PDB file of C-alpha atoms in Angstrom:
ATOM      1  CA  UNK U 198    -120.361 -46.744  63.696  1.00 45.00           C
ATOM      2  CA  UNK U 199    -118.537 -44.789  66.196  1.00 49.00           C
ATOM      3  CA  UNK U 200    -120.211 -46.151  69.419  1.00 52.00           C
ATOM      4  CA  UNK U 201    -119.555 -49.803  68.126  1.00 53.00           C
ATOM      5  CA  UNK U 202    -116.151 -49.225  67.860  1.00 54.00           C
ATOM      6  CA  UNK U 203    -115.224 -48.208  71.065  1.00 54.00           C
ATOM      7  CA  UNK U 204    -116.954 -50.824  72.373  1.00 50.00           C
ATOM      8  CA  UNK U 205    -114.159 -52.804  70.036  1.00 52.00           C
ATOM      9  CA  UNK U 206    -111.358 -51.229  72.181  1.00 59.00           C
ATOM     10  CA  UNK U 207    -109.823 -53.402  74.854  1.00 67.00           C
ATOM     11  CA  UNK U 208    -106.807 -53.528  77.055  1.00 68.00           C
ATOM     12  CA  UNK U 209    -103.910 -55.551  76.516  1.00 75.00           C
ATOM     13  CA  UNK U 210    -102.765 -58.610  78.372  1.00 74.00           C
ATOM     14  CA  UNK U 211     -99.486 -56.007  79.030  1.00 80.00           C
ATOM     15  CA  UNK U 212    -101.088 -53.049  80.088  1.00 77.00           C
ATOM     16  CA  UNK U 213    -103.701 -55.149  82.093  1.00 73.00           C
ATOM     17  CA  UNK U 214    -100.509 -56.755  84.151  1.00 74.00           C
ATOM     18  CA  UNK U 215     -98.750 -53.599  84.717  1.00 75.00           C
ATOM     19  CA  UNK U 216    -101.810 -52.066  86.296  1.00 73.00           C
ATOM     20  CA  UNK U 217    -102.430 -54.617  88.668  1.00 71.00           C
ATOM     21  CA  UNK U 218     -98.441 -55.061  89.394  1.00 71.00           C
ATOM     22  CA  UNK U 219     -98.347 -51.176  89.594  1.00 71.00           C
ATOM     23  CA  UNK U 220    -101.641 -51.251  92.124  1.00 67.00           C
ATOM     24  CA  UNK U 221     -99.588 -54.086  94.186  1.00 67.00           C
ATOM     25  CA  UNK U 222     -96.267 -53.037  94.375  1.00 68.00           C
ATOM     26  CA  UNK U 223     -95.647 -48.909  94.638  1.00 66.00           C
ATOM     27  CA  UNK U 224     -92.810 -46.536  95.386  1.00 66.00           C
ATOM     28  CA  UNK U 225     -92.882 -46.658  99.164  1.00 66.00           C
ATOM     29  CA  UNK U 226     -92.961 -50.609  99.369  1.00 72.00           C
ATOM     30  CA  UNK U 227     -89.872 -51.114  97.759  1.00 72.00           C
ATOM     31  CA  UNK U 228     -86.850 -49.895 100.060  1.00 76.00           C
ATOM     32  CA  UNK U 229     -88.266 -52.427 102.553  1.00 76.00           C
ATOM     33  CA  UNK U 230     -88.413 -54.804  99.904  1.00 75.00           C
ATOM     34  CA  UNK U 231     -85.024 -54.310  98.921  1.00 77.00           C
ATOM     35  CA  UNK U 232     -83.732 -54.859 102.746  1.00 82.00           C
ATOM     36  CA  UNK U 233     -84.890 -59.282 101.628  1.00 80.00           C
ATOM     37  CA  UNK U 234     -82.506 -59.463  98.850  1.00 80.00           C
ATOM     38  CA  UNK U 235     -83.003 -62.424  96.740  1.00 81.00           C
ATOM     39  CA  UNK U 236     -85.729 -63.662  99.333  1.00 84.00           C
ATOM     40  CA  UNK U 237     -88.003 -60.836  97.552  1.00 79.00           C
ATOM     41  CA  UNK U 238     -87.788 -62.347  94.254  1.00 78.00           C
ATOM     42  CA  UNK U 239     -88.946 -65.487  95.278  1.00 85.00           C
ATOM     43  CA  UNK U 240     -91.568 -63.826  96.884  1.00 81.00           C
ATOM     44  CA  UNK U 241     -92.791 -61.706  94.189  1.00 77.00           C
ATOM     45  CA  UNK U 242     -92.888 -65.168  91.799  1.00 82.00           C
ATOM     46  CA  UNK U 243     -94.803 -66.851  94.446  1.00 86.00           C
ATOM     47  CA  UNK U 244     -97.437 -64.098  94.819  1.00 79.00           C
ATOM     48  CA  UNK U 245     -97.678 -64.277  90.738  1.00 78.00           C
ATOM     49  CA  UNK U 246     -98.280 -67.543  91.216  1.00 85.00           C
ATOM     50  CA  UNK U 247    -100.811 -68.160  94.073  1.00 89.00           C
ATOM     51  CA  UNK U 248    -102.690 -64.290  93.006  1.00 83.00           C
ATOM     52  CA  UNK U 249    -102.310 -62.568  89.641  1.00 80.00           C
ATOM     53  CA  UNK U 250    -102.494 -66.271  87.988  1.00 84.00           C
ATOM     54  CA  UNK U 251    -105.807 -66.934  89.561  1.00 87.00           C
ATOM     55  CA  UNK U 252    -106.880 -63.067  88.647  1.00 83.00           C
ATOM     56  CA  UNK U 253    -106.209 -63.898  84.598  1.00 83.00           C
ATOM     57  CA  UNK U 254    -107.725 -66.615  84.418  1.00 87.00           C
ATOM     58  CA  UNK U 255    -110.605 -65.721  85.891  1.00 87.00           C
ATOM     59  CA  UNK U 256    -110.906 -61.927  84.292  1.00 83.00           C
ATOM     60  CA  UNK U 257    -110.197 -64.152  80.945  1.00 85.00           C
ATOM     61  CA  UNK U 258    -113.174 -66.254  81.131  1.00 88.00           C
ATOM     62  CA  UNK U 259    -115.752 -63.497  82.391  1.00 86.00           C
ATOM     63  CA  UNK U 260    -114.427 -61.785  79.548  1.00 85.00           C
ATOM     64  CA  UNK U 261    -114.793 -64.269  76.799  1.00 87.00           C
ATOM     65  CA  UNK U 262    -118.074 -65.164  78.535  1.00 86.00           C
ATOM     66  CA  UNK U 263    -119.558 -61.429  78.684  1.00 82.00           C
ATOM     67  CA  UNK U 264    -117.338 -59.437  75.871  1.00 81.00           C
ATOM     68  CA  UNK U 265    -119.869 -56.092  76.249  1.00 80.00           C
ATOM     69  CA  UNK U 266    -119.266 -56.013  80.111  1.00 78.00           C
ATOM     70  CA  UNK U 267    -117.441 -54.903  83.132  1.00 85.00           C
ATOM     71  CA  UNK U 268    -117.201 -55.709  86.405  1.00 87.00           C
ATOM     72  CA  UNK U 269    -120.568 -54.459  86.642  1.00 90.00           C
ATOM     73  CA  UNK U 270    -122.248 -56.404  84.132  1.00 90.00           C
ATOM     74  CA  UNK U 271    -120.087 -59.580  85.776  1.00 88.00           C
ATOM     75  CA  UNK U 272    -121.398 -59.182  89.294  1.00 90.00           C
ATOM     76  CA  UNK U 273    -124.914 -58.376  88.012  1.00 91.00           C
ATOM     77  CA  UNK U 274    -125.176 -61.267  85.939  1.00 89.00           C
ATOM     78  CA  UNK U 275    -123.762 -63.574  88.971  1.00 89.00           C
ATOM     79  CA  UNK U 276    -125.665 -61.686  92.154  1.00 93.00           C
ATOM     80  CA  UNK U 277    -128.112 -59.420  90.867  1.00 93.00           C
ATOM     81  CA  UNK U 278    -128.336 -55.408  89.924  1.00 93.00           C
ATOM     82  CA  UNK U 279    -128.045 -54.336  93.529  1.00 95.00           C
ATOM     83  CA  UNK U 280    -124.531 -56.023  93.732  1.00 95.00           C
ATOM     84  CA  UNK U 281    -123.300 -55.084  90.672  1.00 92.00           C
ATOM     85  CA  UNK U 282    -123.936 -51.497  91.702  1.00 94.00           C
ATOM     86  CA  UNK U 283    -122.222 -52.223  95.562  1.00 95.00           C
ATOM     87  CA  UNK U 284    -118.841 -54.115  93.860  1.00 92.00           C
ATOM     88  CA  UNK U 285    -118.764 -50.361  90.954  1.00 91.00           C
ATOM     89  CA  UNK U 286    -119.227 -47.927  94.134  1.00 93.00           C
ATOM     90  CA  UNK U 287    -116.433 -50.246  96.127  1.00 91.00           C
ATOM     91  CA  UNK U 288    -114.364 -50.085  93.140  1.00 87.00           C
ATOM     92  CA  UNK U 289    -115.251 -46.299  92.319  1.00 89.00           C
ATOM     93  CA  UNK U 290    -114.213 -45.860  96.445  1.00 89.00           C
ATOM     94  CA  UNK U 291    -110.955 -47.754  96.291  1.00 83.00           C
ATOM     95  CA  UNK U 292    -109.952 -45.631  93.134  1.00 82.00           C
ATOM     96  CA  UNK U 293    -110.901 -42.063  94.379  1.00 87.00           C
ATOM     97  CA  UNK U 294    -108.539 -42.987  97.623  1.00 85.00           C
ATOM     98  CA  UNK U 295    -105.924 -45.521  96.126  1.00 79.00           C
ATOM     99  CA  UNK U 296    -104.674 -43.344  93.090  1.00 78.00           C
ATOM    100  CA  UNK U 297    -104.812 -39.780  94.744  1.00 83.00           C
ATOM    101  CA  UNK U 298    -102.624 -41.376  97.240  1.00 81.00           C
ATOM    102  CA  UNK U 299    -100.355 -43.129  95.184  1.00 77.00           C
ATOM    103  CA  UNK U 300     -99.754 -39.919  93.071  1.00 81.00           C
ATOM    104  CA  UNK U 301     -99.085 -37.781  95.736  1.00 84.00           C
ATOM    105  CA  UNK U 302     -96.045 -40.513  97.052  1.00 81.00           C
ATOM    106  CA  UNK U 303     -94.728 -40.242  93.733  1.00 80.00           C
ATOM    107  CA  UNK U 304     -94.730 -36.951  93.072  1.00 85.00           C
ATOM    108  CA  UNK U 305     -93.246 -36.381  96.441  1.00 85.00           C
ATOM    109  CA  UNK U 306     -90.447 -38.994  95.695  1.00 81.00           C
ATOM    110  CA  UNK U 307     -89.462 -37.661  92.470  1.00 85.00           C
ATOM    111  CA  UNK U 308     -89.346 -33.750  94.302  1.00 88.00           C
ATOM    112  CA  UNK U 309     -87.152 -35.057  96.555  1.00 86.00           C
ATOM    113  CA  UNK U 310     -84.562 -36.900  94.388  1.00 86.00           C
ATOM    114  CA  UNK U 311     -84.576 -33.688  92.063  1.00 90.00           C
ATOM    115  CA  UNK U 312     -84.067 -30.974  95.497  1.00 88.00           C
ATOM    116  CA  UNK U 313     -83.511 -33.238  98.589  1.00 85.00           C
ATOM    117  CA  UNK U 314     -83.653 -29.546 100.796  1.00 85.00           C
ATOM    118  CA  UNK U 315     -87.461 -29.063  99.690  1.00 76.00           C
TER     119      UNK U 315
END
């Protein structure tokens, strides 16, 4: 009964939107964001708008259509094995550089606002 229930598991509607906000908007982006003021605001609500609206809906409905699934078993049921293995290995690729780097950032940020002479 074990395997089935961790198939049960899935991700909140929160946690999914505060990954894909975090991916989109990290440490070093926001002092130049700061520099538009209000301007920025209206920018973030148009870009949750025009992207991260599109990106639910559509993540909603591949997952009520294929519950079992990732984004492998999307892009293989759409395109075929082959591409379902390319859009994993470009995820897989964007992940093993994205994350590293954005970890590193932070961890430099926060050394620096704890001992600015490091």
């Amino acid at each position: 009964a074990a395997p089935k229930d961790r198939l049960a598991m899935s991700v909140s509607t929160f946690c999914f939107t505060c990954c894909i906000i975090a991916s989109i908007i990290f440490l070093n982006y926001l002092p130049f964001a700061a520099t538009y003021g209000f301007a920025c605001i209206i920018m973030y609500f148009v870009v949750g708008l025009v992207f991260f609206l599109p990106v639910m809906v559509i993540t909603t409905d591949l997952a009520r259509q294929l519950p079992e699934g990732g984004i492998y078993m999307w892009v293989s049921e759409a395109f075929g094995r082959r591409f379902g293995l390319f859009a994993v290995y470009v995820q897989w690729l964007v992940s093993l550089t994205f994350q590293p780097a954005v970890l590193s950032y932070s961890a430099t940020a926060v050394a620096y606002v704890l001992n600015p002479e490091i």
